[in-house]
Tab-separated table of N, CA and C in Angstrom:
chain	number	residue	atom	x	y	z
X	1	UNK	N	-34.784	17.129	-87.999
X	1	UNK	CA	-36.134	17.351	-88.457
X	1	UNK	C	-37.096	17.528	-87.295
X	2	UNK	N	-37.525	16.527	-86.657
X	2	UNK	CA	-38.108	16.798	-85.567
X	2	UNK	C	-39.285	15.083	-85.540
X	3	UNK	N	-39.737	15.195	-84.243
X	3	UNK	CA	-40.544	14.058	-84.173
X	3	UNK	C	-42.057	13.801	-84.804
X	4	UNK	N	-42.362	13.244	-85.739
X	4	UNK	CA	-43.255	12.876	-86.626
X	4	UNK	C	-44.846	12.337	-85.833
X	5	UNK	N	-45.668	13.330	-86.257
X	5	UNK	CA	-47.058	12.572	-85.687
X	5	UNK	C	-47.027	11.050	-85.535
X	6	UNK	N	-47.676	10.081	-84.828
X	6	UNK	CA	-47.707	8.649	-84.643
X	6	UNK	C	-48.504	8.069	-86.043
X	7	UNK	N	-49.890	8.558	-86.219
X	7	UNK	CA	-50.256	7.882	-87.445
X	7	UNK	C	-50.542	8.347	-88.638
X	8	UNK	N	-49.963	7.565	-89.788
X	8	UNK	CA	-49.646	8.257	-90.973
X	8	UNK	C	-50.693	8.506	-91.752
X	9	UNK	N	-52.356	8.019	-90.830
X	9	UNK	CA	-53.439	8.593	-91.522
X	9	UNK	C	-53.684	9.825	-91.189
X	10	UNK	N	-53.443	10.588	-90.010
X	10	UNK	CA	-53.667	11.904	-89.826
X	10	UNK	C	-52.370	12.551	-90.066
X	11	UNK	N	-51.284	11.975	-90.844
X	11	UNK	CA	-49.698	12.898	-90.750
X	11	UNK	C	-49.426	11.622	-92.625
X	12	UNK	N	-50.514	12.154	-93.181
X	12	UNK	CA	-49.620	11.234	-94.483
X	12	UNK	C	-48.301	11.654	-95.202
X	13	UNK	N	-48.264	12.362	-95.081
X	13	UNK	CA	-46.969	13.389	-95.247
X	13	UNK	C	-45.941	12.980	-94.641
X	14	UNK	N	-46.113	12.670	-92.984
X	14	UNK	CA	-45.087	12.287	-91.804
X	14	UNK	C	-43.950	13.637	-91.687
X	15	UNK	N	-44.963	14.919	-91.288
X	15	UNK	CA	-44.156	15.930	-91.282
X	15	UNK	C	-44.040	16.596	-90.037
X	16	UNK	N	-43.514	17.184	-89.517
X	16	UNK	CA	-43.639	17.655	-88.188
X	16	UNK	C	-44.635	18.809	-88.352
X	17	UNK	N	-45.455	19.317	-87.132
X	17	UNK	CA	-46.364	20.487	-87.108
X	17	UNK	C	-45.444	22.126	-88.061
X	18	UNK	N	-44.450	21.789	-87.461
X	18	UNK	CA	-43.426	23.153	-87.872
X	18	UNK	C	-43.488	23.289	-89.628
X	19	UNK	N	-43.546	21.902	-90.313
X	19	UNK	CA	-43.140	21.339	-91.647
X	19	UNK	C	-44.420	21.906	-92.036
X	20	UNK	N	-45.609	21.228	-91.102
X	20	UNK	CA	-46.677	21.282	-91.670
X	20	UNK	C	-47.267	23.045	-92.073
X	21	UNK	N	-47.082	23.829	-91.203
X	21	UNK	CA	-47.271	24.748	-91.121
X	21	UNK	C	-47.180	25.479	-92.719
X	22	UNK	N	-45.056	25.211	-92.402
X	22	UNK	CA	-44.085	26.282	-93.158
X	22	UNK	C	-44.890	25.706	-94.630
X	23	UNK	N	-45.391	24.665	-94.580
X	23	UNK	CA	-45.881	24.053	-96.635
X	23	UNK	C	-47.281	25.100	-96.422
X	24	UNK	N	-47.961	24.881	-96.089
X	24	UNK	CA	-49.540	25.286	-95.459
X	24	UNK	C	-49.421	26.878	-95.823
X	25	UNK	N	-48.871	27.201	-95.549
X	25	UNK	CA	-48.266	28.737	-95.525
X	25	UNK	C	-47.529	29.462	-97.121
X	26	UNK	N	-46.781	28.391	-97.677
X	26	UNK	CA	-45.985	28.744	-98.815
X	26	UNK	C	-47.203	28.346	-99.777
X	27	UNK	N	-48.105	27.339	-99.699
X	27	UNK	CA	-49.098	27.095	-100.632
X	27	UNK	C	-50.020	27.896	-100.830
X	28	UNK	N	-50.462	28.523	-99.623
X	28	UNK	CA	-51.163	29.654	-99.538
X	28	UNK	C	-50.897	31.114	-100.361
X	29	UNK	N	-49.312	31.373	-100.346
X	29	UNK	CA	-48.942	32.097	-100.848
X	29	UNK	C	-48.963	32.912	-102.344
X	30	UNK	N	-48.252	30.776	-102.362
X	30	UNK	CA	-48.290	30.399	-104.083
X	30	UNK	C	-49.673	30.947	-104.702
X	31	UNK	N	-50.570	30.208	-104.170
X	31	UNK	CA	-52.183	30.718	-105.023
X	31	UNK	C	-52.167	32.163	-105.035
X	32	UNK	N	-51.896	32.542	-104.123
X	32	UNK	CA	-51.869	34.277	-104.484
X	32	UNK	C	-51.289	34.920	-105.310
X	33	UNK	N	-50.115	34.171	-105.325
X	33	UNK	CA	-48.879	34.488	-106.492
X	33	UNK	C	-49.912	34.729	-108.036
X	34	UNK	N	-50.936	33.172	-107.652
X	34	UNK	CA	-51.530	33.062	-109.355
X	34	UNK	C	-52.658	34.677	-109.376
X	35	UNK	N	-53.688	34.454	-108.455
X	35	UNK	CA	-54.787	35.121	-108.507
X	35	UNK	C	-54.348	36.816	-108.553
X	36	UNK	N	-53.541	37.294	-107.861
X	36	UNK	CA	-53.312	38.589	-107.825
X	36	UNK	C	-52.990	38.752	-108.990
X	37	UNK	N	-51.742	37.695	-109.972
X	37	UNK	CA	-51.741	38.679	-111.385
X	37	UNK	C	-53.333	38.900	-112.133
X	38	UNK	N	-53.823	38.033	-111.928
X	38	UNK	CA	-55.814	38.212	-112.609
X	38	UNK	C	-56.047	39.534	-112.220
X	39	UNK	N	-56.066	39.846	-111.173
X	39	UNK	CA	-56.769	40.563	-110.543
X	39	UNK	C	-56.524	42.247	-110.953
X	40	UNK	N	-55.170	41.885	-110.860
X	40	UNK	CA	-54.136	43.130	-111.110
X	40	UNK	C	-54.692	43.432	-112.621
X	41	UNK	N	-54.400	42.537	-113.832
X	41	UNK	CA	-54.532	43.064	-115.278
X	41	UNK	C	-56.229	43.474	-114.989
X	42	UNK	N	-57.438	42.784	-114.645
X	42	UNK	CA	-58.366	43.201	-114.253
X	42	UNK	C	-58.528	44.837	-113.690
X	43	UNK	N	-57.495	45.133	-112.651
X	43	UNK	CA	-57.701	46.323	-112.114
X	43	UNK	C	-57.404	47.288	-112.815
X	44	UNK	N	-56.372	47.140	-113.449
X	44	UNK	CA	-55.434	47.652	-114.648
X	44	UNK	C	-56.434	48.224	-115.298
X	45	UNK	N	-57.172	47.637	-116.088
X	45	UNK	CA	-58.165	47.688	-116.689
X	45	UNK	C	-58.918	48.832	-116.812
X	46	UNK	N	-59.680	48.283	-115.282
X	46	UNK	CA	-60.686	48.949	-114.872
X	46	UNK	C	-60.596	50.679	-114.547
X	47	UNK	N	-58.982	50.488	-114.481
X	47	UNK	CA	-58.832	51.977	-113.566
X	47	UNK	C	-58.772	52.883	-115.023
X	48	UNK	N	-58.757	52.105	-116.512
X	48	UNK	CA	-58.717	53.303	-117.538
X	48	UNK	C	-59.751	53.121	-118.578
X	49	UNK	N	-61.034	52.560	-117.930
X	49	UNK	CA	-62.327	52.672	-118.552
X	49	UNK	C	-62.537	54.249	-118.803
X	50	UNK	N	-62.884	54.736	-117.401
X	50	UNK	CA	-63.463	56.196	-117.200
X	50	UNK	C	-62.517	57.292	-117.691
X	51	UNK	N	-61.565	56.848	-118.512
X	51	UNK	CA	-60.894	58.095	-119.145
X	51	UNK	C	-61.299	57.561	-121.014
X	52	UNK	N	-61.851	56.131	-121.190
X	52	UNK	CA	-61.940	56.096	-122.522
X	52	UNK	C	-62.951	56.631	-123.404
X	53	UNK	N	-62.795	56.608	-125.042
X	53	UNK	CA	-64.179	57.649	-125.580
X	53	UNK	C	-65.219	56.693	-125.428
X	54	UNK	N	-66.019	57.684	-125.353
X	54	UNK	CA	-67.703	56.899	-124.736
X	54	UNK	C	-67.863	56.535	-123.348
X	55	UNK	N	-67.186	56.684	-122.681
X	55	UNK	CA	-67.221	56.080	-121.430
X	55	UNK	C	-68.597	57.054	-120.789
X	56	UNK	N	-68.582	58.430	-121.302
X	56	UNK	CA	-69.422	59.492	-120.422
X	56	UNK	C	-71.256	58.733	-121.261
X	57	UNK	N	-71.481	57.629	-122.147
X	57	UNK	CA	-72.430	57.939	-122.818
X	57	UNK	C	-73.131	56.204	-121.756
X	58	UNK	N	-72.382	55.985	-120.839
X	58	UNK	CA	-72.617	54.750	-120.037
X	58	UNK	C	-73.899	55.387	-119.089
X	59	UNK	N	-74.968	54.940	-119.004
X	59	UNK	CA	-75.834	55.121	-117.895
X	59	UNK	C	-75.879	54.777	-116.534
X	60	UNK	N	-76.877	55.640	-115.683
X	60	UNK	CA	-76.548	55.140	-114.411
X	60	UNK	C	-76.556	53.842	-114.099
X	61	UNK	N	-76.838	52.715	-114.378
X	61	UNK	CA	-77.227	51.340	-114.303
X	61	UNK	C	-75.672	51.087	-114.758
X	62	UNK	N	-74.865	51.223	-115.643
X	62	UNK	CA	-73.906	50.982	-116.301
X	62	UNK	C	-72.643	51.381	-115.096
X	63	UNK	N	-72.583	52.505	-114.996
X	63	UNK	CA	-72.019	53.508	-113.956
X	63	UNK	C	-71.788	52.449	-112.551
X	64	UNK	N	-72.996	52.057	-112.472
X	64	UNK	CA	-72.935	51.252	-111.421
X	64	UNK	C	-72.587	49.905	-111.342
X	65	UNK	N	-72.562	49.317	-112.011
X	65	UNK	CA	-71.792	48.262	-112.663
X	65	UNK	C	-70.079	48.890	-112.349
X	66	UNK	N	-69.672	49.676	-112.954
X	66	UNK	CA	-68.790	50.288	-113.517
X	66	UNK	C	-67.692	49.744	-111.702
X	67	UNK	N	-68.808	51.247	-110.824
X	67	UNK	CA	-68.279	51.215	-109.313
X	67	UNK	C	-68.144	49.545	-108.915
X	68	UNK	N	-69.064	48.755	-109.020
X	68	UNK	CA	-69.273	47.481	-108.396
X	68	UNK	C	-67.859	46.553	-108.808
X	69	UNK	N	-67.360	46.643	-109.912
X	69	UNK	CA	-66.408	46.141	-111.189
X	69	UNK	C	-65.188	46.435	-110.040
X	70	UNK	N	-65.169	47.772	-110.116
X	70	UNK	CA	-63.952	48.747	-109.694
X	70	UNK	C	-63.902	48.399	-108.266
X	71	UNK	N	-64.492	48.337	-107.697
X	71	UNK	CA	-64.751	48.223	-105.469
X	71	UNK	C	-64.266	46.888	-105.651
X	72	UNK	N	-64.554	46.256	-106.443
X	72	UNK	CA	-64.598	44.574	-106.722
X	72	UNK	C	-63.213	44.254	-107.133
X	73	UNK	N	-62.475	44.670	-107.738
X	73	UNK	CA	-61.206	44.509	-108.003
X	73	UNK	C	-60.430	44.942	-106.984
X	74	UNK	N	-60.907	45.868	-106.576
X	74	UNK	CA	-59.641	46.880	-105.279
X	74	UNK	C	-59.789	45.973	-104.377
X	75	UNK	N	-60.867	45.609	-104.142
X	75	UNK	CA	-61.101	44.542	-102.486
X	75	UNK	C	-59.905	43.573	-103.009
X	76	UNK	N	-60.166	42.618	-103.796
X	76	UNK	CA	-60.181	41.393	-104.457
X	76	UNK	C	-57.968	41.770	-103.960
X	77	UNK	N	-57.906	42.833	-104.560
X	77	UNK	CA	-56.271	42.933	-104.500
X	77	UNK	C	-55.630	43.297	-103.257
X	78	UNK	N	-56.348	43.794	-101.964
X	78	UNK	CA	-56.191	43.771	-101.085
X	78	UNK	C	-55.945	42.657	-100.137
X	79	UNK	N	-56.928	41.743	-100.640
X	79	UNK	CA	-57.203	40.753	-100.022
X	79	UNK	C	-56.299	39.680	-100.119
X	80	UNK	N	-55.692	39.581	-101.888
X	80	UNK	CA	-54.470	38.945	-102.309
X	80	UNK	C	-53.394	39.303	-101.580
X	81	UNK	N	-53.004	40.529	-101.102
X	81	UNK	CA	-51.946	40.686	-101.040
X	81	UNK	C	-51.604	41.207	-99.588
X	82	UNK	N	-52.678	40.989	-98.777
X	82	UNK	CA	-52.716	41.265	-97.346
X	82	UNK	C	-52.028	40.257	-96.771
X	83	UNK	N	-51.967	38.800	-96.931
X	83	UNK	CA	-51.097	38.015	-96.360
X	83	UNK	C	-49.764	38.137	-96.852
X	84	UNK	N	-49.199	38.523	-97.894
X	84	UNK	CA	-48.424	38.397	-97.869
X	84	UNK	C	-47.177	39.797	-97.199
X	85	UNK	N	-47.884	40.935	-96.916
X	85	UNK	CA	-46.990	41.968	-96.236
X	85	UNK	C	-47.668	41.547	-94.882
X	86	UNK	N	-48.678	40.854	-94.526
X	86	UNK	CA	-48.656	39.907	-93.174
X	86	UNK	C	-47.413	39.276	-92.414
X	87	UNK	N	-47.230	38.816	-93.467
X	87	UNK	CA	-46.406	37.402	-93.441
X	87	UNK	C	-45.034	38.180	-93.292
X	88	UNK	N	-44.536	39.415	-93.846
X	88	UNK	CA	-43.214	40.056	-94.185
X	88	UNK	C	-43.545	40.459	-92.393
X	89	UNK	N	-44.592	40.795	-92.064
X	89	UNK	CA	-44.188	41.578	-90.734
X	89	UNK	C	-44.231	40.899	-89.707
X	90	UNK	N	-44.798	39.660	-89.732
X	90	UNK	CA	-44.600	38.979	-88.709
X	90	UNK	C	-43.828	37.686	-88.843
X	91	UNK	N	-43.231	37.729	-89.404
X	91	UNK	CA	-42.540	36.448	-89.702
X	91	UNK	C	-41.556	35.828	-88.909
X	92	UNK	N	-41.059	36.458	-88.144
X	92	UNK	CA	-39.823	36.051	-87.059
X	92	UNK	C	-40.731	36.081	-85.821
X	93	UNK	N	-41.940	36.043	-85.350
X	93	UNK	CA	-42.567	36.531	-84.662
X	93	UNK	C	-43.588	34.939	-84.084
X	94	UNK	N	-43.625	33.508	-84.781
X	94	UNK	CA	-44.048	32.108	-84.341
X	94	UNK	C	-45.619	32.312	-84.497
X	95	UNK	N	-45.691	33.179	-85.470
X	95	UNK	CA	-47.316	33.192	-85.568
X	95	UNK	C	-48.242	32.490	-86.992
X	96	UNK	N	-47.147	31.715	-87.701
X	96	UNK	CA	-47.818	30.892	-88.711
X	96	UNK	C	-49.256	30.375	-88.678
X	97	UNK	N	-49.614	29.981	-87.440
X	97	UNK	CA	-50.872	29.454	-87.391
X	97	UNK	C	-52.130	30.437	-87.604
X	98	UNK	N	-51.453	31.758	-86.941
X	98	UNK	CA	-52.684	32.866	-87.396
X	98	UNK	C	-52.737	33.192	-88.291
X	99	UNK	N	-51.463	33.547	-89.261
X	99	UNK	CA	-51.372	33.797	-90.540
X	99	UNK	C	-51.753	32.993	-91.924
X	100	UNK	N	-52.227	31.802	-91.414
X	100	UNK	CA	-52.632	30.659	-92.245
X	100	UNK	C	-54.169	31.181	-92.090
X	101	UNK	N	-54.883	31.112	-90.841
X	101	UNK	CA	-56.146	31.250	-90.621
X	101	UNK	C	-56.602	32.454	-91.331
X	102	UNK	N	-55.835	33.864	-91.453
X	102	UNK	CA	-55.930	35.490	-91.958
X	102	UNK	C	-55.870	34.853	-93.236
X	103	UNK	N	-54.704	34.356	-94.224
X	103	UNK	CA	-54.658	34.074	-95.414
X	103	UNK	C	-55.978	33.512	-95.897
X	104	UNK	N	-55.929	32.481	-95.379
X	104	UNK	CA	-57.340	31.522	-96.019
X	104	UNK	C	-58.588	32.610	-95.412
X	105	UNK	N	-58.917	33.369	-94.981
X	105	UNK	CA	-60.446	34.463	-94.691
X	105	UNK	C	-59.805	35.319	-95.839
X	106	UNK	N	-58.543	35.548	-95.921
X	106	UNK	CA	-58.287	36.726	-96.973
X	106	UNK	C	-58.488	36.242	-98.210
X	107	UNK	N	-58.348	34.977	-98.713
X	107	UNK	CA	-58.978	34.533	-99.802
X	107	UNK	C	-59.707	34.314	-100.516
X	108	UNK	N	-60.459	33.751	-99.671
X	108	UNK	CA	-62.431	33.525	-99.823
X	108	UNK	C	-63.014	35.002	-100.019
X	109	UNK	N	-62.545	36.289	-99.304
X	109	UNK	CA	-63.126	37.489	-99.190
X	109	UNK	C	-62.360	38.034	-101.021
X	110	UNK	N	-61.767	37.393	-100.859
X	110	UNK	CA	-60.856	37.811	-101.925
X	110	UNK	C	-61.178	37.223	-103.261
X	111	UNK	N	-62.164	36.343	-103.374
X	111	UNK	CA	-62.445	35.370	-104.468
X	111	UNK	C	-63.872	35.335	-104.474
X	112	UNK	N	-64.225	36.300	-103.732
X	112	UNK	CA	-65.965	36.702	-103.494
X	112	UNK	C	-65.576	38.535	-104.160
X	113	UNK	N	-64.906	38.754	-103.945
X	113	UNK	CA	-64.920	40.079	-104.495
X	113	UNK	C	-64.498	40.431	-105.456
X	114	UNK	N	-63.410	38.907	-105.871
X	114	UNK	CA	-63.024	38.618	-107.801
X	114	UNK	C	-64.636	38.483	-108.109
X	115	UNK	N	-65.002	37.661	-107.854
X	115	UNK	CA	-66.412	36.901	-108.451
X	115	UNK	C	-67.354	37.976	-108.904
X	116	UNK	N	-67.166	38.968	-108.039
X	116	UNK	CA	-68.189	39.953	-108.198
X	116	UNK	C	-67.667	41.286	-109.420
X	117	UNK	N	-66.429	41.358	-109.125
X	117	UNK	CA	-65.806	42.055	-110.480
X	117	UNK	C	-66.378	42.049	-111.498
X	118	UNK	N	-65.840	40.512	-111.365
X	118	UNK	CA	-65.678	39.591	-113.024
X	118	UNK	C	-67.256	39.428	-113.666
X	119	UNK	N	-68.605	39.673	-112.757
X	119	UNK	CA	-69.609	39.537	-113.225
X	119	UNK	C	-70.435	40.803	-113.688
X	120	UNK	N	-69.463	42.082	-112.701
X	120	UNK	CA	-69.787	43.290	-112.956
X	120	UNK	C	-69.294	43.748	-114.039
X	121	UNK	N	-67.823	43.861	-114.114
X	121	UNK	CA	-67.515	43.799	-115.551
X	121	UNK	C	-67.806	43.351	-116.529
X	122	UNK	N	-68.088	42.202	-116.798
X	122	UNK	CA	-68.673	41.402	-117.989
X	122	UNK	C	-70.051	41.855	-118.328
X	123	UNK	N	-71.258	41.863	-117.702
X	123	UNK	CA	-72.459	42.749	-117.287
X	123	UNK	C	-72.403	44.053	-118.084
X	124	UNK	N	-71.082	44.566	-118.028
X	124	UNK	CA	-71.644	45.947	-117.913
X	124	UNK	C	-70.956	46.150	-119.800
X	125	UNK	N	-70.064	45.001	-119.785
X	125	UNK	CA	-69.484	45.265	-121.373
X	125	UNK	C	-70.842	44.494	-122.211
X	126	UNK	N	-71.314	43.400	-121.765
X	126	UNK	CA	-72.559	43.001	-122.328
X	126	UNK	C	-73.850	43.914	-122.474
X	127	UNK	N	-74.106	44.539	-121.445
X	127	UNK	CA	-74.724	45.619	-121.735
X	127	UNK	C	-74.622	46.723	-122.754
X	128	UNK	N	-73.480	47.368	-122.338
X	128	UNK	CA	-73.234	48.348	-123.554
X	128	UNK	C	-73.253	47.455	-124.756
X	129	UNK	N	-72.939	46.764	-125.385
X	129	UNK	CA	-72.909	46.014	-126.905
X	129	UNK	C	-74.238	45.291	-126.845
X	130	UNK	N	-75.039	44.642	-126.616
X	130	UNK	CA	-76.129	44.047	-126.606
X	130	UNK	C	-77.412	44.203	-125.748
X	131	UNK	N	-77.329	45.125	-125.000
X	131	UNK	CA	-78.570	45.534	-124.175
X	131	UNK	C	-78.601	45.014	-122.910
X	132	UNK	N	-80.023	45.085	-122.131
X	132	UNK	CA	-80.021	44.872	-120.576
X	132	UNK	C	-80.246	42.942	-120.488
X	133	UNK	N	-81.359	42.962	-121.593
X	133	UNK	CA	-80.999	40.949	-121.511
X	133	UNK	C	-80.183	40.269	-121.467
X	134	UNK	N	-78.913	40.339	-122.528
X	134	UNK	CA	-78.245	39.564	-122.378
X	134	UNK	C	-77.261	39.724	-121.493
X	135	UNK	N	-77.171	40.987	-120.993
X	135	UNK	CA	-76.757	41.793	-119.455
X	135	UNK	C	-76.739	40.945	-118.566
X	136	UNK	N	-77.889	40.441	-118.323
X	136	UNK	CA	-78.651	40.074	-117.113
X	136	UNK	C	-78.211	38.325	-116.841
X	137	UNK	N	-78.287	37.897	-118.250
X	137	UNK	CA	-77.940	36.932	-118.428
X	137	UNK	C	-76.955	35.853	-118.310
X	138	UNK	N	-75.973	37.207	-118.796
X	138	UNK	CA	-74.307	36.946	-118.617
X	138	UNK	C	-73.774	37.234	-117.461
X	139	UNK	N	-74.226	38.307	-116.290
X	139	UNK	CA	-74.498	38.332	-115.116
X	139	UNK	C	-74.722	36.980	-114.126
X	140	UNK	N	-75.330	36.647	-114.788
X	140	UNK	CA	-76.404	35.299	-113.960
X	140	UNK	C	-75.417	33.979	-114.111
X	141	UNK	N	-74.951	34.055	-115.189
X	141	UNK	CA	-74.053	32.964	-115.949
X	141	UNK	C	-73.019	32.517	-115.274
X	142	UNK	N	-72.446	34.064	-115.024
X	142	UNK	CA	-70.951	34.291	-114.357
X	142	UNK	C	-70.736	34.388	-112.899
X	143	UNK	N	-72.083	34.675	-112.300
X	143	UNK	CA	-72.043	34.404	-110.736
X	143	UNK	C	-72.111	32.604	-110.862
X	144	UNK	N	-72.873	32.113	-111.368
X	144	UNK	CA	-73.173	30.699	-111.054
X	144	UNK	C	-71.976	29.996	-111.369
X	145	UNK	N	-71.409	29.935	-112.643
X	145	UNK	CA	-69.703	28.883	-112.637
X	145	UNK	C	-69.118	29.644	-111.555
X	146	UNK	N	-69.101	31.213	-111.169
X	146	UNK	CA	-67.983	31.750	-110.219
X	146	UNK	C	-67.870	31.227	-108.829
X	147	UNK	N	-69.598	30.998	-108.489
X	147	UNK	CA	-69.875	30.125	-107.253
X	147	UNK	C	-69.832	28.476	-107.218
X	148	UNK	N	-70.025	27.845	-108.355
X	148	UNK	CA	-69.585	26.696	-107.997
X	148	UNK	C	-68.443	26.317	-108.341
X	149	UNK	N	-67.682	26.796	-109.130
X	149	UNK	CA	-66.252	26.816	-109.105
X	149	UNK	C	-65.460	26.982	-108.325
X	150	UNK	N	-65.662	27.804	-107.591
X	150	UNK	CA	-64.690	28.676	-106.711
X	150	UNK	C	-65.446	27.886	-104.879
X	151	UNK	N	-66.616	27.912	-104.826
X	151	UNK	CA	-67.228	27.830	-103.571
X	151	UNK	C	-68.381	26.555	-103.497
X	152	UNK	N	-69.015	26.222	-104.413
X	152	UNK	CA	-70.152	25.221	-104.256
X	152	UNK	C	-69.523	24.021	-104.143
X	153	UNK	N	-68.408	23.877	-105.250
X	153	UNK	CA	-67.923	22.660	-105.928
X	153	UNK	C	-67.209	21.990	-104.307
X	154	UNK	N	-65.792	22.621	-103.854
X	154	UNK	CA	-65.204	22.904	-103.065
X	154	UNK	C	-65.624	22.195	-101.920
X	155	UNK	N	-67.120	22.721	-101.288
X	155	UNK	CA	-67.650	22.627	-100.429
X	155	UNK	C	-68.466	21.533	-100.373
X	156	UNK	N	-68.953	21.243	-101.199
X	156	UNK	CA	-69.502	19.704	-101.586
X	156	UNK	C	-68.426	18.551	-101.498
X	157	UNK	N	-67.593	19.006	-102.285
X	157	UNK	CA	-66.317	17.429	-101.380
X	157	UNK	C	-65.824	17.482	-100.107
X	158	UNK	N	-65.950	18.887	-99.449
X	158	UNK	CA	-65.374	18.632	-98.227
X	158	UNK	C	-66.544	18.129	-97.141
X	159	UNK	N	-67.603	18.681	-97.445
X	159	UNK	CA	-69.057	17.555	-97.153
X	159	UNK	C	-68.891	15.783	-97.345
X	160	UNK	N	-68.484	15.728	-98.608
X	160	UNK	CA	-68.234	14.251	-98.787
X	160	UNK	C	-67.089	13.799	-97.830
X	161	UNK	N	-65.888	14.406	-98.347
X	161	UNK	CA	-64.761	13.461	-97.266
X	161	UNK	C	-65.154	13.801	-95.529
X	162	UNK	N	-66.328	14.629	-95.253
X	162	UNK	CA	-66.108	14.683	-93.631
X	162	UNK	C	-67.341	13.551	-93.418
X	163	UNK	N	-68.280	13.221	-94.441
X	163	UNK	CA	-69.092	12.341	-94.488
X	163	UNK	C	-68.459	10.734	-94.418
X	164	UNK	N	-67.218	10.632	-95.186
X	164	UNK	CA	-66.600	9.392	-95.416
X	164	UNK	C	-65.907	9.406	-94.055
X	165	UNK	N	-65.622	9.752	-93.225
X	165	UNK	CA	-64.513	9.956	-92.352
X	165	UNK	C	-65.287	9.518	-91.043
X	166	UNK	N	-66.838	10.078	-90.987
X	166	UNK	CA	-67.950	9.493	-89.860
X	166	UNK	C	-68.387	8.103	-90.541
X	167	UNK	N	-67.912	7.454	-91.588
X	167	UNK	CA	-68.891	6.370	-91.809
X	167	UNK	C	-67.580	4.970	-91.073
């Protein structure tokens, strides 16, 4: 196995750096595993709006939604799936530590550009069926759980435990 950090408050695990890595890395993965299928039926989606009936009777405001939805998904799947043909090409290559750091930026970029999909899309189907209010609304709705779900929440405990850790 290999020789184990000294204290089991900074090594609770008691794994070697190599251990630590190779989990760090496969967990990373895993989440992608989940989010890319979202993303994918999302894109899926999106890519056969503009051939459906009515699609031409969407306004520019709508249209634009439409692009924002669509840019928003393509990023979002890029971003999923950039670590992992990362990871295929450098993998024999002792670079886990960068590829952890690329994964986790590819995520966040990647869960900022779901977020924005998912609010463009929704927006723009609320719109067409109910008008620009409740548009706006459901817009507003869906950025706010998307950000504290995904980013506020998140960031507030890691505030707390770096707070508990100086006391």
């Amino acid at each position: 196995m290999g020789t184990a950090s000294p204290s089991a408050a900074t090594n609770p695990r008691n794994e070697t750096e190599h251990e630590r890595l190779d989990r760090q890395l496969m967990e990373l993965l895993q989440g992608f595993r989940v989010a890319v299928t979202g993303v994918q039926v999302l894109f899926a989606f999106l890519l056969t709006v503009p051939f459906a009936p009515g699609f031409n009777r969407v306004d520019d405001s709508g249209r634009a939604l439409f692009y924002v939805a669509l840019f928003g998904a393509a990023l979002a799947s890029v971003c999923f799936i950039a670590p992992t043909i990362q990871h295929r090409i450098l993998f024999q290559q002792n670079q886990k530590p960068l590829l952890i750091r690329r994964a986790n930026r590819f995520g966040i970029l990647g869960a900022v550009a779901l977020a924005l999909s998912i609010a463009a899309s929704t927006t723009l189907i609320v719109k067409t069926l109910g008008g620009t209010g409740p548009a706006v609304a459901t817009a507003i709705v869906v950025v706010i759980l998307s950000a504290w779900a995904w980013f506020v929440q998140p960031l507030l405990t890691l505030r707390s435990l770096e707070h508990k850790d100086r006391s």
